[in-house]
């Protein structure tokens, strides 16, 4: 039986890919198209494996594999990065864009090969398509990459393989194959970059905020793996285990990760952070404003839980209630982008660290907050939180932060028209578009898209709301310049809104990345 929703999602993804290649067409364009075609075929094999329980690990069951939309993100990101840095004359990052694109293709192709290898009987036609795509990718890499760049691709692939085996075993039902590709692929890039920069002793030459991001991401992954291994043999709910958790976090943080960051930035991180925060009064005002928003978010959580009664233990928060946090995220990020993007960069990294550490406390039931967090956050669960971790709020924060983290600062001189909106991709796609589509779709939606619960009215309101948001950004942010490219901006917003309507993947993660790719080109 034909899955209309899956076909519509694939059609939107191919429209995005072809739109990119109408502007940028080179040898990697053929590879990206070949990769997309083979991913389209292989994702049906992944879906059958998920339905039959034949996959090696346990994946999130409420969605399809998501292989096609996930497979295109990293290769397209590399292609547009290469083109943008080529225009600005930054040769180093132009070559790094080639490496990113090639690595993304290698990771996606590896995930496809796994599905074909465990599918019985062997799908001959799909194997032929995958073989042709793999040959094209290998031939292009052979003629495009230097030996050192090939080694870097293999390094990231090796990290991805080991990280996938560990994380997918420890966290069953938390990811689809596509979501695992995006999240673990990004973490593999971060770990590889951190190792390279540490070994090459180039610390102190880059932006300390970039090193803070890399060290924080790697530290959170290592802490999660270490505590999962330790609490496999220990009862994590006792006071002794809780004290051990806090002590180990402090020892690893102060004894390994802080000195690691100090080695990279050539300054003590605490002194650098204090100096960074007090550079201007604007930063102090923003910090005070953000503290007020945090208090408002906590008040919403406590108020919603106060309405629960013993007879309504399974009461779930409404769509409107969950979208309160999207509005708070928009109120947080827009002033930060307008007045101080660097402060927003550092603050978002710190928030991700706090969110993940609190999730560790909740998951392991660390006293005294573990059980309290479990009770408070249960109200806000949805069907995507089917695994042991609650990730939707972390995905929301990542979706808003990734465009800020990925903003090509060293190639910013070549940005013009829609590209100047890059830091706002999370605000537009998730904070405005996804929120308005969900709220208005549930309130006034009547015409449903084929094969999905999403509505035509919600999608149209999402597009309209994002256009209004862009108009307001043009008024209040002098750094955004839109002398041309209105048609491309409208088309990009429309395509991403359609993807939101048809995808079953985590839209908080997927939509900002696709909008970022479309606007960067």
Coordinates of C-alpha atoms in Angstrom, one line a residue:
X1 CA 0.0 0.0 0.0
X2 CA 1.4 3.4 -1.0
X3 CA 2.1 5.7 2.0
X4 CA 0.8 9.1 0.8
X5 CA 2.4 11.0 3.7
X6 CA 5.8 9.4 3.0
X7 CA 5.6 10.2 -0.7
X8 CA 4.6 13.8 0.0
X9 CA 7.5 14.2 2.4
X10 CA 9.9 12.7 -0.2
X11 CA 8.5 15.1 -2.9
X12 CA 9.1 18.1 -0.7
X13 CA 12.7 17.0 0.1
X14 CA 13.4 16.5 -3.6
X15 CA 12.0 19.9 -4.4
X16 CA 14.4 21.4 -1.8
X17 CA 17.4 19.5 -3.2
X18 CA 16.6 20.5 -6.8
X19 CA 16.1 24.1 -5.7
X20 CA 19.5 24.2 -4.2
X21 CA 21.1 22.7 -7.4
X22 CA 19.4 25.2 -9.7
X23 CA 21.9 27.7 -8.1
X24 CA 24.8 25.4 -7.3
X25 CA 25.7 22.7 -9.8
X26 CA 29.0 20.9 -9.5
X27 CA 30.3 17.3 -9.2
X28 CA 28.8 17.0 -5.7
X29 CA 25.3 17.8 -7.1
X30 CA 25.2 14.6 -9.0
X31 CA 26.3 12.7 -5.9
X32 CA 23.6 14.4 -3.7
X33 CA 20.9 13.5 -6.2
X34 CA 22.1 9.9 -6.5
X35 CA 22.2 9.7 -2.7
X36 CA 18.7 11.1 -2.5
X37 CA 17.3 8.6 -5.0
X38 CA 18.9 5.6 -3.2
X39 CA 17.8 6.9 0.2
X40 CA 14.2 7.1 -1.1
X41 CA 14.4 3.4 -2.0
X42 CA 16.2 2.3 1.1
X43 CA 13.9 4.1 3.5
X44 CA 11.1 1.7 2.5
X45 CA 13.4 -1.2 3.7
X46 CA 14.1 0.6 6.9
X47 CA 10.3 1.1 7.5
X48 CA 9.7 -2.6 7.0
X49 CA 12.5 -3.4 9.4
X50 CA 11.0 -1.1 12.0
X51 CA 7.5 -2.5 11.6
X52 CA 8.7 -6.1 11.8
X53 CA 11.1 -5.5 14.7
X54 CA 14.0 -6.7 12.6
X55 CA 16.3 -3.7 13.1
X56 CA 19.4 -4.2 15.2
X57 CA 18.4 -1.5 17.8
X58 CA 15.1 -0.3 19.0
X59 CA 14.0 2.9 17.3
X60 CA 11.1 5.3 17.9
X61 CA 8.0 3.4 16.6
X62 CA 5.6 6.3 16.1
X63 CA 7.4 7.6 13.0
X64 CA 8.9 6.3 9.8
X65 CA 12.6 5.9 9.4
X66 CA 13.2 9.5 8.1
X67 CA 16.2 8.3 6.1
X68 CA 15.7 10.6 3.0
X69 CA 15.2 14.0 4.8
X70 CA 18.0 13.2 7.2
X71 CA 20.4 12.0 4.5
X72 CA 20.2 15.2 2.6
X73 CA 20.9 17.7 5.5
X74 CA 24.7 17.3 6.0
X75 CA 25.6 16.9 2.3
X76 CA 23.6 20.0 1.4
X77 CA 25.0 21.9 4.4
X78 CA 28.5 21.2 3.0
X79 CA 27.6 22.2 -0.5
X80 CA 26.1 25.6 0.5
X81 CA 29.0 26.2 2.9
X82 CA 31.5 25.6 0.2
X83 CA 29.7 27.9 -2.2
X84 CA 29.3 30.7 0.4
X85 CA 32.9 30.5 1.5
X86 CA 34.1 30.4 -2.1
X87 CA 32.3 33.7 -2.8
X88 CA 33.9 35.3 0.3
X89 CA 37.3 34.0 -0.6
X90 CA 37.8 31.8 2.5
X91 CA 39.8 28.9 1.0
X92 CA 40.1 26.9 4.3
X93 CA 36.3 26.8 4.9
X94 CA 35.7 26.2 1.2
X95 CA 37.7 23.0 1.5
X96 CA 36.0 22.2 4.8
X97 CA 32.6 22.5 3.1
X98 CA 33.8 19.8 0.7
X99 CA 34.8 17.6 3.6
X100 CA 31.4 18.2 5.3
X101 CA 29.5 17.2 2.2
X102 CA 31.6 14.1 1.5
X103 CA 31.3 13.0 5.2
X104 CA 27.6 13.5 5.2
X105 CA 27.2 11.3 2.1
X106 CA 29.4 8.7 3.7
X107 CA 27.4 8.6 6.9
X108 CA 24.0 8.5 5.1
X109 CA 25.3 5.8 2.7
X110 CA 26.6 3.7 5.6
X111 CA 23.1 3.8 7.2
X112 CA 21.6 2.6 3.9
X113 CA 24.0 -0.3 3.7
X114 CA 23.1 -1.4 7.2
X115 CA 19.4 -1.6 6.2
X116 CA 20.2 -3.6 3.0
X117 CA 22.5 -5.9 4.9
X118 CA 19.9 -7.0 7.4
X119 CA 16.9 -7.1 5.0
X120 CA 15.9 -10.7 4.1
X121 CA 15.5 -11.6 1.3
X122 CA 18.1 -9.3 -0.2
X123 CA 16.4 -6.5 -2.2
X124 CA 18.2 -6.8 -5.6
X125 CA 16.8 -3.8 -7.3
X126 CA 17.5 -1.5 -4.3
X127 CA 21.0 -3.0 -4.1
X128 CA 21.6 -2.0 -7.7
X129 CA 20.4 1.6 -7.1
X130 CA 22.5 1.8 -3.9
X131 CA 25.5 0.3 -5.7
X132 CA 25.3 2.9 -8.5
X133 CA 24.9 5.8 -6.0
X134 CA 27.9 4.5 -4.0
X135 CA 30.0 4.2 -7.1
X136 CA 29.3 7.8 -8.0
X137 CA 30.1 9.0 -4.5
X138 CA 33.4 7.1 -4.3
X139 CA 34.4 8.3 -7.7
X140 CA 33.7 11.9 -6.8
X141 CA 35.6 11.6 -3.5
X142 CA 38.6 10.1 -5.2
X143 CA 38.8 13.1 -7.6
X144 CA 37.9 15.8 -5.1
X145 CA 39.5 15.1 -1.8
X146 CA 43.1 15.2 -0.7
X147 CA 44.5 12.3 1.3
X148 CA 44.2 14.3 4.6
X149 CA 40.6 15.1 3.8
X150 CA 39.8 11.4 3.1
X151 CA 41.4 10.5 6.5
X152 CA 39.1 13.1 8.2
X153 CA 36.0 11.6 6.5
X154 CA 37.0 8.2 7.7
X155 CA 37.7 9.5 11.2
X156 CA 34.2 11.0 11.5
X157 CA 32.7 7.8 10.1
X158 CA 34.5 5.7 12.6
X159 CA 33.4 7.9 15.5
X160 CA 29.8 7.8 14.2
X161 CA 29.8 4.0 14.1
X162 CA 31.1 3.6 17.7
X163 CA 28.9 6.4 19.0
X164 CA 25.8 4.9 17.3
X165 CA 26.4 1.4 18.9
X166 CA 26.8 2.9 22.3
X167 CA 24.0 5.5 22.3
X168 CA 21.4 3.4 20.5
X169 CA 22.0 0.5 22.9
X170 CA 21.7 2.7 25.9
X171 CA 18.7 4.8 24.7
X172 CA 16.2 2.5 23.0
X173 CA 13.2 4.1 21.2
X174 CA 14.6 7.6 21.6
X175 CA 15.5 8.1 17.9
X176 CA 14.4 7.1 14.4
X177 CA 17.3 6.1 12.1
X178 CA 17.1 9.6 10.5
X179 CA 17.2 11.4 13.8
X180 CA 20.1 9.3 14.9
X181 CA 21.9 10.2 11.7
X182 CA 21.5 14.0 12.3
X183 CA 22.2 14.0 16.1
X184 CA 25.0 11.5 16.2
X185 CA 26.5 12.7 12.9
X186 CA 26.7 16.2 14.4
X187 CA 28.2 14.9 17.6
X188 CA 30.8 13.0 15.6
X189 CA 31.8 16.1 13.8
X190 CA 32.1 18.0 17.1
X191 CA 34.3 15.2 18.7
X192 CA 36.5 15.0 15.6
X193 CA 37.0 18.8 15.5
X194 CA 37.8 18.9 19.2
X195 CA 40.4 16.1 18.9
X196 CA 42.0 17.7 15.9
X197 CA 42.2 21.2 17.4
X198 CA 43.6 19.8 20.7
X199 CA 46.3 17.7 18.9
X200 CA 47.3 20.5 16.5
X201 CA 47.8 22.9 19.4
X202 CA 46.0 25.7 17.6
X203 CA 44.2 26.8 20.7
X204 CA 43.8 30.5 21.4
X205 CA 43.5 31.4 17.7
X206 CA 39.8 30.8 17.3
X207 CA 36.7 32.2 19.0
X208 CA 36.5 30.9 22.6
X209 CA 32.7 30.5 22.2
X210 CA 33.3 27.9 19.5
X211 CA 35.7 25.9 21.8
X212 CA 33.1 26.2 24.6
X213 CA 30.5 24.6 22.3
X214 CA 32.7 21.8 21.3
X215 CA 33.9 21.0 24.8
X216 CA 30.3 21.2 26.2
X217 CA 28.8 18.8 23.6
X218 CA 31.6 16.3 24.1
X219 CA 31.5 16.6 27.9
X220 CA 27.7 15.9 27.9
X221 CA 28.1 12.8 25.7
X222 CA 30.9 11.4 27.8
X223 CA 29.1 12.1 31.1
X224 CA 26.0 10.4 29.8
X225 CA 28.0 7.3 28.8
X226 CA 30.0 7.1 32.0
X227 CA 26.9 7.5 34.3
X228 CA 25.0 4.9 32.2
X229 CA 27.8 2.4 32.6
X230 CA 28.2 3.1 36.4
X231 CA 24.5 3.0 37.2
X232 CA 24.1 -0.2 35.3
X233 CA 25.8 -1.8 38.4
X234 CA 24.5 0.6 41.0
X235 CA 21.1 1.7 42.3
X236 CA 21.0 5.3 41.2
X237 CA 18.0 6.2 43.5
X238 CA 19.9 6.1 46.8
X239 CA 21.5 9.1 48.5
X240 CA 24.9 7.5 48.2
X241 CA 24.6 7.2 44.4
X242 CA 23.2 10.7 44.2
X243 CA 26.2 12.1 46.1
X244 CA 28.5 10.0 43.9
X245 CA 26.8 11.6 40.8
X246 CA 27.3 15.1 42.0
X247 CA 30.9 14.4 43.0
X248 CA 31.8 12.7 39.7
X249 CA 30.2 15.6 37.7
X250 CA 32.3 18.1 39.7
X251 CA 35.5 16.1 39.4
X252 CA 35.1 15.4 35.7
X253 CA 34.0 19.0 35.0
X254 CA 36.7 20.8 37.0
X255 CA 39.4 18.2 36.6
X256 CA 39.1 17.4 32.9
X257 CA 36.7 19.5 30.8
X258 CA 37.5 23.0 32.3
X259 CA 41.3 22.4 31.9
X260 CA 40.7 21.1 28.4
X261 CA 38.8 24.3 27.6
X262 CA 41.6 26.4 29.2
X263 CA 44.2 24.6 27.1
X264 CA 42.2 25.5 23.9
X265 CA 41.5 29.2 24.7
X266 CA 44.8 29.8 26.6
X267 CA 42.9 31.5 29.4
X268 CA 41.0 30.3 32.5
X269 CA 37.4 29.8 31.4
X270 CA 35.9 31.4 34.5
X271 CA 37.9 34.6 34.1
X272 CA 37.1 34.7 30.4
X273 CA 33.4 34.1 31.1
X274 CA 33.2 36.9 33.7
X275 CA 35.0 39.3 31.4
X276 CA 32.8 38.3 28.5
X277 CA 29.5 38.9 30.5
X278 CA 30.5 42.3 31.9
X279 CA 31.7 43.8 28.6
X280 CA 28.6 45.9 28.2
X281 CA 25.5 46.9 30.1
X282 CA 23.4 45.5 27.3
X283 CA 24.6 42.0 28.2
X284 CA 23.6 42.5 31.8
X285 CA 20.1 43.7 30.8
X286 CA 19.7 40.7 28.5
X287 CA 20.7 38.3 31.2
X288 CA 18.2 39.9 33.6
X289 CA 15.5 39.7 30.9
X290 CA 16.3 36.0 30.3
X291 CA 16.1 35.2 34.0
X292 CA 12.6 36.6 34.1
X293 CA 11.6 34.4 31.1
X294 CA 13.1 31.3 32.9
X295 CA 11.0 32.1 35.9
X296 CA 7.9 32.5 33.7
X297 CA 8.6 29.1 32.1
X298 CA 8.9 27.5 35.6
X299 CA 5.7 29.2 36.6
X300 CA 3.9 27.6 33.6
X301 CA 5.1 24.2 34.5
X302 CA 4.1 24.5 38.2
X303 CA 0.7 26.0 37.4
X304 CA -0.2 23.3 34.9
X305 CA 0.9 20.6 37.3
X306 CA -1.2 22.2 40.1
X307 CA -4.3 21.6 38.1
X308 CA -3.8 17.9 38.1
X309 CA -5.8 15.8 40.6
X310 CA -5.3 12.2 41.7
X311 CA -8.2 11.2 39.4
X312 CA -6.5 12.7 36.4
X313 CA -2.9 11.4 36.7
X314 CA -2.8 10.7 32.9
X315 CA -3.9 14.2 32.0
X316 CA -1.7 15.6 29.2
X317 CA -1.1 19.3 28.5
X318 CA -2.9 20.7 25.5
X319 CA -1.3 21.8 22.3
X320 CA -1.8 25.4 23.3
X321 CA 0.0 24.8 26.6
X322 CA 3.0 23.2 25.0
X323 CA 3.3 26.0 22.6
X324 CA 3.7 28.5 25.4
X325 CA 7.3 27.4 25.5
X326 CA 7.7 28.1 21.8
X327 CA 6.5 31.7 22.4
X328 CA 8.9 32.0 25.4
X329 CA 11.7 30.7 23.1
X330 CA 10.9 33.3 20.5
X331 CA 10.8 36.0 23.2
X332 CA 14.3 34.8 24.3
X333 CA 16.0 34.5 21.0
X334 CA 14.9 37.6 19.1
X335 CA 16.4 40.2 21.5
X336 CA 19.5 38.1 21.7
X337 CA 19.9 38.0 17.9
X338 CA 19.2 41.7 17.5
X339 CA 21.4 43.1 20.3
X340 CA 24.1 40.5 21.0
X341 CA 24.5 37.3 19.0
X342 CA 27.7 36.3 20.8
X343 CA 26.0 36.4 24.2
X344 CA 23.1 34.4 22.8
X345 CA 25.6 31.9 21.5
X346 CA 27.2 31.4 24.9
X347 CA 23.9 31.5 26.8
X348 CA 22.3 28.8 24.5
X349 CA 25.3 26.5 25.0
X350 CA 24.9 26.9 28.7
X351 CA 21.2 26.2 28.5
X352 CA 21.7 23.0 26.5
X353 CA 24.2 21.9 29.2
X354 CA 21.7 22.6 32.0
X355 CA 18.8 20.9 30.2
X356 CA 20.8 17.8 29.5
X357 CA 22.2 17.6 33.0
X358 CA 18.7 18.0 34.4
X359 CA 17.5 15.2 32.1
X360 CA 20.3 13.0 33.6
X361 CA 19.0 13.8 37.0
X362 CA 15.5 12.9 36.0
X363 CA 16.4 9.8 34.1
X364 CA 18.6 8.3 36.8
X365 CA 16.3 9.5 39.6
X366 CA 19.1 11.5 41.3
X367 CA 18.0 12.8 44.7
X368 CA 16.6 15.3 45.7
X369 CA 15.2 16.5 42.3
X370 CA 15.0 13.3 40.2
X371 CA 11.5 12.1 41.1
X372 CA 10.2 15.7 41.3
X373 CA 11.3 16.3 37.7
X374 CA 9.7 13.1 36.6
X375 CA 6.4 14.1 38.1
X376 CA 6.5 17.7 36.7
X377 CA 7.5 16.8 33.1
X378 CA 5.2 13.8 32.6
X379 CA 2.4 16.3 31.9
X380 CA 4.2 17.6 28.8
X381 CA 5.0 14.3 27.2
X382 CA 3.7 13.5 23.7
X383 CA 4.0 10.5 21.3
X384 CA 7.6 11.4 20.3
X385 CA 8.8 10.8 23.9
X386 CA 8.5 7.1 23.7
X387 CA 12.0 6.2 25.0
X388 CA 13.5 6.6 28.4
X389 CA 14.6 10.2 27.8
X390 CA 12.4 13.2 27.4
X391 CA 14.0 15.0 24.4
X392 CA 11.3 17.3 22.9
X393 CA 12.3 20.3 25.1
X394 CA 16.0 19.8 24.3
X395 CA 15.1 19.5 20.6
X396 CA 13.3 22.8 20.9
X397 CA 16.3 24.5 22.3
X398 CA 18.6 22.9 19.7
X399 CA 16.3 23.9 16.9
X400 CA 16.4 27.6 18.0
X401 CA 20.2 27.4 18.7
X402 CA 21.6 25.6 15.7
X403 CA 21.2 28.5 13.2
X404 CA 23.1 30.7 15.7
X405 CA 25.8 28.1 16.1
X406 CA 26.1 27.4 12.4
X407 CA 26.1 31.0 11.3
X408 CA 29.2 31.3 8.9
X409 CA 30.8 34.3 10.7
X410 CA 34.1 34.0 8.8
X411 CA 32.2 34.0 5.5
X412 CA 29.7 36.6 6.5
X413 CA 31.0 39.2 4.1
X414 CA 29.3 37.4 1.3
X415 CA 25.9 37.3 2.9
X416 CA 23.2 39.4 1.3
X417 CA 19.4 39.5 1.0
X418 CA 17.7 36.4 2.5
X419 CA 21.1 35.1 3.8
X420 CA 21.1 37.8 6.4
X421 CA 18.2 36.1 8.0
X422 CA 20.2 33.0 8.8
X423 CA 20.3 33.5 12.7
X424 CA 16.5 33.7 12.6
X425 CA 15.9 30.3 10.9
X426 CA 15.1 28.7 14.2
X427 CA 12.8 31.5 15.2
X428 CA 11.0 31.5 11.9
X429 CA 10.7 27.7 11.3
X430 CA 10.0 26.5 14.9
X431 CA 9.1 29.5 17.0
X432 CA 6.7 31.0 14.6
X433 CA 5.9 28.6 11.8
X434 CA 5.5 25.3 13.7
X435 CA 3.7 27.1 16.6
X436 CA 1.1 28.9 14.4
X437 CA 0.6 25.8 12.2
X438 CA -0.1 23.7 15.3
X439 CA -2.4 26.2 17.1
X440 CA -4.5 27.3 14.1
X441 CA -4.6 23.8 12.6
X442 CA -6.1 22.4 15.8
X443 CA -8.5 25.3 16.2
X444 CA -9.8 26.0 12.7
X445 CA -8.3 23.3 10.5
X446 CA -10.8 21.3 8.4
X447 CA -8.9 20.3 5.2
X448 CA -6.4 17.6 6.1
X449 CA -3.3 16.9 4.0
X450 CA -3.3 13.4 2.5
X451 CA -2.2 10.7 5.0
X452 CA -1.6 13.1 7.9
X453 CA -3.4 14.9 10.7
X454 CA -1.9 18.3 9.7
X455 CA -4.3 20.7 8.0
X456 CA -4.1 22.9 4.9
X457 CA -5.3 25.9 7.0
X458 CA -2.5 25.4 9.5
X459 CA 0.2 25.3 6.8
X460 CA -1.1 28.5 5.1
X461 CA -1.3 30.3 8.4
X462 CA 2.2 29.2 9.2
X463 CA 3.5 30.7 5.9
X464 CA 1.6 33.9 6.4
X465 CA 2.9 34.2 10.0
X466 CA 6.5 33.7 9.0
X467 CA 6.2 36.4 6.3
X468 CA 4.8 38.8 8.9
X469 CA 7.7 37.9 11.2
X470 CA 10.2 38.6 8.5
X471 CA 8.6 42.0 7.9
X472 CA 8.9 42.8 11.7
X473 CA 12.5 41.6 11.7
X474 CA 13.3 44.0 8.8
X475 CA 11.9 46.9 10.8
X476 CA 13.7 46.2 14.1
X477 CA 17.0 44.6 13.0
X478 CA 19.2 46.9 10.9
X479 CA 21.6 44.0 10.1
X480 CA 19.0 42.3 8.0
X481 CA 19.1 43.5 4.4
X482 CA 16.4 42.4 1.9
X483 CA 17.1 44.4 -1.3
X484 CA 16.2 41.3 -3.4
X485 CA 15.4 37.6 -3.1
X486 CA 11.8 38.0 -1.9
X487 CA 10.7 35.1 -4.2
X488 CA 13.4 32.8 -3.0
X489 CA 12.5 33.6 0.7
X490 CA 8.9 33.0 0.1
X491 CA 9.6 29.7 -1.7
X492 CA 11.9 28.6 1.1
X493 CA 9.4 29.3 3.8
X494 CA 6.7 27.5 1.8
X495 CA 8.8 24.4 1.2
X496 CA 9.8 24.2 4.9
X497 CA 6.2 24.7 6.0
X498 CA 5.1 21.8 3.7
X499 CA 7.8 19.6 5.1
X500 CA 6.4 20.4 8.6
X501 CA 3.0 19.2 7.4
X502 CA 4.2 15.8 6.1
X503 CA 7.2 14.8 8.2
X504 CA 7.0 12.4 11.1
X505 CA 10.5 13.3 12.3
X506 CA 11.3 15.8 15.1
X507 CA 10.3 19.0 13.3
X508 CA 12.1 21.1 15.9
X509 CA 15.3 19.6 14.6
X510 CA 14.6 19.2 10.9
X511 CA 12.9 22.4 9.9
X512 CA 15.5 25.0 11.1
X513 CA 18.3 23.1 9.3
X514 CA 16.5 23.0 6.0
X515 CA 15.6 26.6 6.2
X516 CA 19.2 27.4 7.1
X517 CA 20.4 25.6 4.0
X518 CA 17.9 27.3 1.7
X519 CA 18.7 30.8 3.0
X520 CA 22.4 30.3 3.1
X521 CA 22.6 29.6 -0.6

